[in-house]
Amino acid sequence: MNVRDVRKRYLDFFEKRGHATIPSAPIVPENDPTTLFTSSGMQPLVPYLLGQPHPEGERLVNSQMSFRAEDIEEVGDNRHTTFFEMLGNWSLGDYFKKEQLPWFFEFLTSKEEGLGLSPEKLSVTTFSGDEESGMAADCESVTIWKEIGIPDERIFSYGTKKNWWSRAGVPSKMPAGEIGGPDSEVFYDFGLPHDARFGKECHPNCDCGRFVEIGNSVFMQYVKQADGTFKELPKKNVDFGGGLERLTAATRGNPDIFLIDVFDAARKVLDERSGRAYGTDEATTRSYRIILDHMRAASFMLASGIRSSNTEQGYVLRRLIRRSIREADKLGIKDAVLADVAEGFGASYASAYPFVQSAAQTICEELEKEEGQFRKTLTNGMRELEKMKEDIDAFLLFTTYGFPIELTEEMAKERGVALDMQAVKSKMVEHQALSRAGAAQKFAGGLADHAEQTVRYHTAHHLLLKALQRVLGPEVHQRGSNITSERLRIDFSYGQKMTAEQKAEVEKIVNEKIAEAMPVIRTDMKKEEAEKLGAEREFGATYPDTVSVYSVGPLDNAFSIEFCGGPHVSNTNELGIGGKKFKIQKEEASSAGVRRIKAVLE
Ligand code: SER
């Protein structure tokens, strides 16, 4: 079956049993600042599971777009994805275990109404109890599974780590007010030989890949109290969740979810562009899977209005894109490919999520832009990383080449080199504090705040000054500056009005440097050394013996070098995020022999 068939069969099955189909909530939760993404079907329903009446009644069913950022590193095997659709049915204080378990079994096995899976391939797990929280074992579910016909040898019991569900995990991790309960999972046995690397004996929760979880019925009946104890919810609920992609894989008898129909178009693009084929070898397959997963997730995110940035959802999107580029690179694809990979998802989801297809052009443009910028950063960073061999300095790579720390961490891992991430992180904190202190000292009255955009304008200011020197002559120097998150202003020594051509030329140079994705590097050095390098001084400033300078580009081949305390972006391409271009808004006289420019990134 394909994804559309399985989704439809599930919704029809539960509609027939009195459930109202509710639409998928957006991938970015509404009115919930505590979490970045909707990661399960129950998340938008928490108020109703807590007891509030739902307008559609007590029996609900849907297919929910879900994203789990915490699984990003897991992607690469045959069954993990960051984005997935979760099929869900809920009883809000209506039916309970006696109905839920037989219904799900019927859905899985019925040829007419369900998926027609063979009952012999199903194993189930139940909750074995927990002394610490005083929760009893779920014997009732065991009895129900036996009545359904699952033999003892395919009924397993596990503790809180496996058979207790709450968004926060085990009972002890749940914050006050969080809901949870014991659960019963169903696993499909794909019949692969057991891989002994994962333990002596195989069982449903073994990670060797033979058993894949295809559904989880949570008996959502407790809420954690402030004193750490558990209270029964006003009504006992059922919260079922099943991975649509995994269920589809089960109908095909192949555990590899990347072989289901929704990935077909994207896989073909990778075949064509890499000249390889999915499944050729482990490394190739892994790279394909990461790109397929990440580009599907990125398509849904972009279509939902998320844009790449350095914070929150935008940062996760950027990570997905950057990881994909690196994997494409490993496949030997050296030119932009992501927009082509993403193109097919619109059609695959045309009936269930038409907004993805409607956003096709935006998805394409945003991916192209981000890929272009990052490929440049990657080339520079990789070259340096190669030079470092065993002695990898992730901090230097970040501050000097804008090479993301987590990417360095992954690649060091790949080479069997362990990075001291704690040390890297404390260096980062120190670096940021230093930059802030430096900025406070030097830009008192100059830099209005440290908002992301203000920092970008600060870097644009350096680019502008150098561009002015190139166009108007080396005698141009800074006479004053004022930077806010709205614009930058520079006063500079020059006696005449600039011509339109000169202004256009300055803009062109700055925009070229943004497009070149140049690293912005801080170096601490002796004042004389900085003077020897010709670092640009701030007008009227006196400097201590040791100074910090910022260069755009490595010191020995810099576009610009200035005495400066920062803060700055780590790479000029951050100025172009969102397709922004540098523009001179105004050029006017400031005082005798001094001109003033106001400029923006827009
Ligand atoms: N909330 C449970 C899960 O995410 C079942 O829907 O697995």
XYZ file of C-alpha atoms and ligand atoms in Angstrom:
609
model
C 0.000 0.000 0.000
C 1.059 3.592 -0.334
C 0.964 6.280 2.325
C -2.313 7.697 1.088
C -4.087 4.316 1.250
C -2.909 3.600 4.790
C -3.873 7.064 6.026
C -7.328 6.793 4.468
C -7.972 3.287 5.734
C -7.063 4.300 9.274
C -9.261 7.409 9.310
C -12.175 5.472 7.752
C -11.775 2.598 10.217
C -12.052 4.820 13.255
C -14.699 7.111 11.746
C -16.815 4.012 11.327
C -16.373 3.405 15.045
C -17.766 6.773 16.049
C -14.654 8.942 15.825
C -14.649 12.501 14.447
C -11.716 13.261 12.142
C -9.906 16.395 13.251
C -7.346 18.209 11.054
C -3.623 18.047 11.708
C -2.476 20.885 13.940
C 0.325 23.065 12.500
C 3.884 21.819 12.828
C 4.715 24.861 14.963
C 2.421 24.705 17.987
C 0.025 27.574 18.438
C 0.066 29.358 21.779
C 2.709 27.080 23.256
C 6.034 28.822 23.815
C 7.428 25.835 25.749
C 8.123 23.711 22.702
C 9.357 24.420 19.174
C 7.483 21.749 17.251
C 4.418 19.558 17.421
C 5.981 16.186 18.093
C 2.977 13.917 18.608
C -0.712 13.775 17.936
C -1.571 14.190 21.592
C 0.290 17.454 22.024
C -2.452 19.762 20.683
C -4.987 17.724 22.667
C -3.463 18.117 26.123
C -6.203 20.472 27.407
C -8.831 17.883 26.419
C -6.937 14.979 27.911
C -6.846 17.044 31.116
C -10.639 17.178 31.122
C -11.811 20.112 28.991
C -14.658 18.999 26.652
C -13.635 18.779 22.973
C -16.061 20.404 20.507
C -15.941 17.297 18.279
C -16.844 14.918 21.070
C -15.115 12.149 23.007
C -13.826 10.045 20.111
C -11.283 11.679 17.833
C -9.004 10.490 15.049
C -6.419 12.202 12.841
C -3.100 12.103 11.103
C -0.747 14.644 12.654
C 2.340 16.244 11.099
C 5.033 15.664 13.708
C 8.655 16.668 14.025
C 11.155 15.386 16.588
C 14.335 17.453 16.604
C 15.826 15.156 19.246
C 15.907 12.315 16.695
C 18.050 14.196 14.193
C 21.145 12.091 14.956
C 19.164 8.843 14.719
C 18.300 9.402 11.081
C 20.309 7.128 8.837
C 18.948 3.718 9.838
C 15.960 2.132 8.115
C 13.253 3.474 10.419
C 14.041 6.816 12.045
C 12.935 10.168 10.671
C 12.661 13.640 12.151
C 9.408 14.462 10.368
C 6.659 11.881 10.245
C 2.923 11.580 10.282
C 1.429 10.152 13.401
C -1.884 8.407 13.068
C -3.825 8.941 16.276
C -7.093 8.010 17.854
C -8.306 9.247 21.205
C -10.889 8.434 23.765
C -11.520 11.397 26.018
C -12.937 9.527 28.969
C -15.005 7.265 26.724
C -13.691 3.782 25.786
C -10.569 2.254 27.344
C -8.298 -0.799 27.049
C -11.022 -3.349 26.206
C -11.972 -1.478 23.038
C -8.642 0.067 22.049
C -6.457 -3.022 21.873
C -8.906 -5.203 19.877
C -9.679 -2.325 17.493
C -6.042 -1.660 16.736
C -5.437 -5.376 16.232
C -8.387 -5.505 13.848
C -7.126 -2.485 11.927
C -3.720 -4.111 11.534
C -4.986 -7.499 10.441
C -8.303 -7.013 8.643
C -7.969 -7.395 4.875
C -11.239 -5.606 4.157
C -11.026 -2.614 6.443
C -7.431 -2.483 7.613
C -3.924 -3.337 6.488
C -4.199 -7.098 6.192
C -1.005 -7.782 8.160
C -0.383 -11.327 9.285
C -1.152 -11.710 13.045
C 1.876 -14.012 13.425
C 4.159 -11.080 12.682
C 2.870 -9.058 15.636
C 4.438 -8.890 19.107
C 3.115 -6.705 21.893
C 4.533 -5.137 25.029
C 2.879 -4.030 28.259
C 3.883 -2.157 31.417
C 5.563 -4.229 34.130
C 5.017 -1.698 36.957
C 7.287 0.717 38.782
C 8.158 0.585 42.469
C 9.516 4.118 42.672
C 6.297 5.806 41.576
C 4.098 3.061 42.992
C 2.521 2.207 39.634
C 1.106 -1.285 39.305
C 1.789 -3.632 36.392
C -0.777 -3.498 33.577
C -2.140 -7.056 33.852
C -5.410 -6.079 32.205
C -3.701 -5.410 28.870
C -1.910 -8.773 29.072
C -5.269 -10.504 29.543
C -6.827 -8.612 26.628
C -3.935 -9.479 24.278
C -4.275 -13.148 25.235
C -8.010 -13.040 24.520
C -7.271 -11.509 21.136
C -5.064 -14.489 20.426
C -1.517 -13.249 20.879
C 0.400 -16.178 22.395
C 2.401 -15.750 25.631
C 5.734 -15.870 23.805
C 4.833 -12.735 21.888
C 3.661 -10.738 24.918
C 6.501 -8.905 26.655
C 6.595 -6.603 29.685
C 8.957 -3.719 30.285
C 9.341 -0.974 32.892
C 8.982 2.793 32.772
C 11.697 3.332 30.177
C 9.800 1.438 27.523
C 6.174 1.170 28.557
C 5.326 4.407 30.232
C 4.512 7.411 28.105
C 4.607 11.088 28.855
C 6.132 13.892 26.813
C 8.862 14.195 29.431
C 9.618 10.467 29.604
C 9.719 8.329 32.763
C 7.558 9.300 35.804
C 10.484 10.836 37.715
C 11.239 13.203 34.802
C 7.686 14.528 34.510
C 7.127 18.089 35.710
C 4.101 18.906 37.871
C 0.971 19.147 35.729
C 2.289 16.724 33.060
C 0.033 13.850 32.042
C 1.088 10.297 31.338
C 0.335 6.650 31.793
C 1.289 3.062 31.042
C 1.247 2.008 27.426
C 1.083 -1.042 25.246
C 3.093 -1.128 22.037
C 2.774 -3.327 18.973
C 5.838 -4.397 17.009
C 6.031 -5.834 13.519
C 8.524 -8.626 12.979
C 10.146 -8.101 9.584
C 11.867 -11.446 9.917
C 15.424 -10.219 9.453
C 18.156 -12.305 11.074
C 19.130 -10.959 14.504
C 22.239 -8.793 14.548
C 24.305 -9.917 17.547
C 25.947 -6.506 17.826
C 22.760 -5.401 19.585
C 22.718 -8.137 22.240
C 22.594 -11.874 22.669
C 18.882 -12.382 22.247
C 16.452 -10.541 20.020
C 13.227 -9.124 21.453
C 10.762 -6.377 20.428
C 12.755 -3.542 21.980
C 16.068 -4.753 20.566
C 17.556 -2.159 18.204
C 18.850 -4.564 15.555
C 16.059 -3.621 13.161
C 14.142 -6.896 13.049
C 11.247 -5.580 15.159
C 9.792 -2.161 14.385
C 7.291 -0.397 16.630
C 4.154 0.369 14.635
C 1.742 1.624 17.269
C 1.460 2.708 20.857
C -1.718 2.795 22.932
C -1.179 5.038 25.923
C -3.626 4.706 28.753
C -3.457 8.311 29.717
C -4.839 8.338 33.204
C -2.451 10.203 35.528
C -1.331 13.752 36.149
C 1.770 14.494 38.211
C 1.264 16.610 41.335
C 3.522 19.324 42.719
C 4.501 16.993 45.593
C 5.715 14.360 43.130
C 2.784 11.972 43.550
C 0.357 10.963 40.811
C -3.337 11.699 40.704
C -5.916 10.010 38.479
C -7.194 12.318 35.743
C -10.927 13.159 35.942
C -11.461 10.740 33.067
C -9.403 7.823 31.818
C -8.229 8.501 28.281
C -6.770 6.539 25.433
C -4.027 8.220 23.400
C -2.984 6.071 20.475
C -0.140 6.996 18.140
C 1.218 5.021 15.180
C 3.843 6.040 12.635
C 2.183 6.240 9.229
C 5.424 5.587 7.388
C 6.277 2.523 9.453
C 2.780 1.089 9.040
C 3.106 1.596 5.290
C 6.474 -0.166 5.365
C 4.851 -3.098 7.192
C 2.248 -3.476 4.423
C 5.143 -3.775 1.970
C 6.951 -6.317 4.125
C 10.098 -4.224 3.924
C 11.353 -2.498 7.072
C 13.020 0.318 5.145
C 10.664 3.275 5.399
C 12.707 5.203 2.858
C 11.388 2.857 0.176
C 7.758 3.965 0.588
C 6.163 5.951 -2.226
C 6.487 9.475 -0.790
C 10.274 9.322 -1.165
C 10.298 7.927 -4.727
C 10.724 11.206 -6.602
C 13.413 12.530 -4.276
C 15.331 9.245 -4.383
C 15.349 9.363 -8.172
C 16.835 12.865 -8.152
C 19.662 11.630 -5.938
C 20.232 8.617 -8.212
C 20.555 10.881 -11.220
C 22.697 13.496 -9.592
C 25.049 11.167 -7.730
C 25.292 8.474 -10.374
C 24.838 5.990 -7.532
C 21.855 3.990 -6.369
C 20.100 3.696 -3.051
C 21.257 0.533 -1.325
C 24.633 0.251 -3.087
C 26.507 0.346 0.207
C 25.892 1.357 3.816
C 27.435 4.817 3.596
C 25.569 5.743 0.411
C 22.262 4.554 1.828
C 22.805 6.493 5.017
C 23.514 9.705 3.131
C 20.408 9.209 0.980
C 18.254 8.651 4.056
C 19.468 11.778 5.802
C 18.814 13.920 2.730
C 15.396 12.348 2.066
C 14.277 12.816 5.648
C 15.686 16.279 6.082
C 14.355 17.634 2.797
C 10.859 16.341 3.475
C 10.975 18.001 6.915
C 12.418 21.200 5.424
C 9.648 21.310 2.792
C 6.934 21.122 5.449
C 8.724 23.701 7.584
C 9.245 26.178 4.752
C 5.658 25.697 3.608
C 4.598 26.408 7.199
C 6.386 29.750 7.126
C 9.628 28.846 8.949
C 12.772 30.439 7.506
C 16.407 29.575 8.166
C 17.895 31.612 10.979
C 20.156 31.269 13.971
C 17.406 30.807 16.533
C 14.582 28.441 17.437
C 12.702 26.692 14.599
C 14.754 28.556 12.001
C 17.932 27.143 13.459
C 16.619 23.589 13.323
C 15.661 24.157 9.679
C 19.125 25.508 8.965
C 20.663 22.434 10.593
C 18.562 20.125 8.421
C 19.642 21.967 5.300
C 23.309 22.075 6.264
C 23.442 18.407 7.199
C 21.823 17.541 3.869
C 24.404 19.539 1.942
C 27.190 17.709 3.672
C 25.620 14.347 2.846
C 25.112 15.422 -0.785
C 28.765 16.334 -0.813
C 29.649 12.829 0.398
C 27.599 11.419 -2.467
C 29.804 13.387 -4.808
C 27.139 15.974 -5.616
C 29.055 19.214 -5.732
C 26.409 21.544 -7.147
C 23.151 22.755 -5.650
C 20.699 19.843 -5.433
C 18.349 20.364 -2.493
C 15.635 22.290 -4.313
C 15.415 19.450 -6.863
C 15.253 16.819 -4.126
C 12.451 18.687 -2.371
C 10.414 19.297 -5.501
C 8.539 15.995 -5.504
C 7.148 16.223 -1.983
C 4.475 18.713 -3.043
C 2.893 16.152 -5.357
C 3.275 13.271 -2.874
C 1.268 15.187 -0.289
C -1.068 17.047 -2.666
C -4.283 15.598 -1.249
C -3.486 15.558 2.482
C -1.361 18.713 2.755
C -1.934 20.899 -0.322
C -0.133 23.816 1.311
C 3.205 22.123 0.587
C 2.579 22.162 -3.158
C 1.290 25.732 -3.030
C 4.578 26.804 -1.468
C 6.696 25.100 -4.149
C 8.325 28.273 -5.359
C 9.206 29.534 -1.884
C 10.637 26.141 -0.931
C 12.793 26.124 -4.032
C 14.044 29.693 -3.603
C 14.828 29.364 0.082
C 16.691 26.086 -0.364
C 18.716 27.451 -3.258
C 19.713 30.516 -1.309
C 20.685 28.674 1.839
C 22.542 25.981 -0.071
C 24.529 28.534 -2.059
C 25.654 30.319 1.062
C 26.499 27.228 3.025
C 28.428 25.456 0.294
C 30.938 28.286 0.392
C 31.311 28.079 4.162
C 31.657 24.328 3.909
C 34.436 24.432 1.351
C 36.513 26.791 3.482
C 35.836 24.998 6.766
C 36.512 21.527 5.366
C 39.844 22.625 3.984
C 40.893 23.838 7.414
C 39.506 20.776 9.178
C 41.555 18.534 6.901
C 44.681 20.479 7.820
C 43.995 19.995 11.524
C 44.151 16.172 11.368
C 43.913 14.841 14.978
C 44.139 18.178 16.660
C 40.760 19.608 15.860
C 39.924 23.068 17.122
C 36.151 23.361 16.735
C 36.178 26.780 18.339
C 38.648 28.174 15.853
C 36.739 26.653 12.952
C 33.600 28.350 14.165
C 35.008 31.767 14.912
C 37.285 31.815 11.893
C 35.317 30.056 9.180
C 31.773 30.065 10.500
C 31.929 26.257 10.434
C 29.138 24.996 12.719
C 30.379 23.420 15.976
C 27.972 20.484 15.756
C 29.197 19.680 12.258
C 32.782 19.585 13.480
C 31.649 17.359 16.325
C 29.960 14.936 13.908
C 32.970 14.805 11.567
C 35.380 14.273 14.411
C 33.194 11.428 15.559
C 33.357 9.986 12.066
C 37.128 10.021 12.192
C 37.161 8.452 15.654
C 38.390 11.663 17.296
C 36.511 12.722 20.418
C 36.138 16.453 20.924
C 36.055 17.915 24.390
C 32.687 19.581 23.845
C 32.622 20.962 27.362
C 35.811 22.876 26.685
C 34.509 24.101 23.334
C 31.294 25.302 24.951
C 33.006 27.167 27.755
C 35.286 28.821 25.192
C 32.195 29.915 23.294
C 30.654 31.439 26.406
C 33.902 33.248 27.152
C 34.139 34.426 23.565
C 30.634 35.847 23.643
C 31.253 37.582 26.970
C 34.488 39.084 25.649
C 32.780 40.302 22.516
C 30.062 41.877 24.576
C 32.490 43.551 26.936
C 34.542 44.794 24.018
C 31.473 46.170 22.335
C 30.220 47.881 25.442
C 33.569 49.562 25.831
C 34.172 50.632 22.263
C 30.737 51.274 21.023
C 29.264 53.117 23.951
C 26.984 55.431 22.008
C 27.777 53.594 18.800
C 26.123 50.204 18.919
C 22.574 50.442 20.219
C 22.020 46.834 21.265
C 23.207 43.313 20.571
C 20.231 42.097 18.676
C 21.116 39.801 15.795
C 20.399 42.495 13.234
C 22.523 45.099 15.006
C 25.453 42.723 14.956
C 24.942 42.195 11.233
C 24.951 45.958 10.681
C 28.175 46.182 12.611
C 29.826 43.758 10.215
C 28.248 45.579 7.256
C 29.856 48.738 8.629
C 33.315 47.181 8.266
C 32.536 46.062 4.729
C 31.241 49.501 3.840
C 34.275 51.358 5.113
C 36.602 49.162 3.072
C 34.418 49.486 -0.003
C 34.473 53.279 0.362
C 38.271 53.206 0.516
C 38.382 51.098 -2.629
C 36.056 53.362 -4.554
C 36.936 56.820 -3.205
C 40.565 56.313 -2.202
C 42.664 55.129 0.754
C 42.501 58.529 2.451
C 38.890 57.810 3.442
C 38.641 57.037 7.166
C 35.897 56.677 9.698
C 34.921 59.799 11.646
C 31.942 58.466 13.543
C 29.430 55.672 13.611
C 26.034 54.807 14.927
C 24.460 51.400 14.544
C 20.983 50.203 15.504
C 18.975 47.161 14.548
C 17.252 49.280 11.877
C 20.242 50.651 9.961
C 23.874 51.665 10.110
C 25.324 55.126 9.876
C 28.905 56.026 9.117
C 30.613 59.420 9.001
C 33.775 59.399 6.904
C 36.401 61.818 5.702
C 35.717 62.795 2.112
C 35.218 66.247 0.611
C 32.657 65.746 -2.153
C 29.239 64.409 -2.809
C 29.433 60.839 -4.087
C 28.179 60.199 -7.605
C 25.436 57.671 -8.333
C 28.059 55.427 -9.985
C 30.314 55.552 -6.935
C 27.420 54.639 -4.648
C 26.406 51.786 -6.927
C 29.992 50.539 -7.001
C 30.243 50.603 -3.188
C 26.973 48.674 -2.882
C 28.196 46.162 -5.425
C 31.426 45.504 -3.510
C 29.640 45.039 -0.188
C 27.091 42.687 -1.717
C 29.852 40.701 -3.393
C 31.596 40.215 -0.059
C 28.314 39.046 1.501
C 27.828 36.579 -1.335
C 31.406 35.340 -1.018
C 30.530 34.077 2.477
C 33.740 35.341 4.033
C 34.632 34.410 7.594
C 34.807 37.249 10.100
C 37.681 36.561 12.443
C 38.677 37.995 15.773
C 42.378 37.919 16.634
C 44.031 39.289 19.752
C 47.507 40.683 19.118
C 50.070 43.315 20.074
C 49.103 46.819 19.026
C 52.238 47.204 16.871
C 51.435 44.015 15.043
C 47.950 45.303 14.231
C 49.412 48.579 13.041
C 51.825 46.695 10.802
C 48.890 44.864 9.263
C 47.362 48.231 8.461
C 44.351 47.672 10.667
C 41.863 50.507 10.417
C 41.801 52.614 13.582
C 38.827 54.261 15.058
C 39.089 58.050 14.887
C 40.439 59.545 18.106
C 40.692 56.223 19.932
C 43.740 55.225 21.965
C 44.482 51.546 22.291
C 46.087 49.361 24.958
C 49.197 47.254 24.223
C 47.146 44.207 23.367
C 44.221 44.750 21.100
C 41.646 42.713 19.302
C 41.209 43.104 15.585
C 38.464 41.819 13.359
C 39.312 40.754 9.845
C 36.926 39.874 7.077
C 38.750 36.910 5.606
C 41.871 35.293 7.084
C 44.476 37.835 8.290
C 46.940 37.013 5.526
C 44.324 37.542 2.837
C 41.775 39.860 4.375
C 39.351 42.165 2.667
C 39.241 44.387 5.728
C 41.049 44.572 9.077
C 39.927 46.873 11.877
C 40.801 47.489 15.509
C 37.510 46.407 17.051
C 35.972 44.706 20.077
C 33.032 43.216 18.196
C 30.550 41.685 18.246
C 30.319 40.468 14.687
C 28.671 37.714 12.734
C 30.955 34.773 12.100
C 30.459 34.832 8.350
C 29.441 37.617 5.987
C 26.785 35.369 4.471
C 24.697 35.948 7.602
C 24.119 39.474 6.296
C 22.363 38.060 3.278
C 20.008 35.770 5.195
C 16.502 35.987 3.808
C 17.799 37.328 0.478
C 18.752 40.682 1.975
C 20.959 43.089 0.019
C 23.066 45.966 1.222
C 21.688 49.349 0.126
C 22.810 52.927 0.621
C 19.736 54.907 1.642
C 21.241 58.327 1.935
C 24.565 60.066 1.314
C 24.878 63.619 2.598
C 27.245 66.184 4.088
C 27.852 65.807 7.824
C 30.368 68.566 8.494
C 33.224 70.183 6.582
C 35.137 67.428 4.772
C 32.983 64.712 6.317
C 30.181 62.839 4.571
C 27.512 60.670 6.144
C 25.947 57.475 4.787
C 22.893 55.667 6.095
C 22.569 52.138 4.803
C 20.342 49.117 5.310
C 20.187 45.404 4.621
C 16.818 44.765 3.010
N 1.557 9.988 22.592
C 2.001 8.686 22.237
C 3.243 8.693 21.399
O 3.679 9.743 20.971
C 0.907 7.954 21.519
O 0.167 8.804 20.724
O 3.818 7.660 21.178
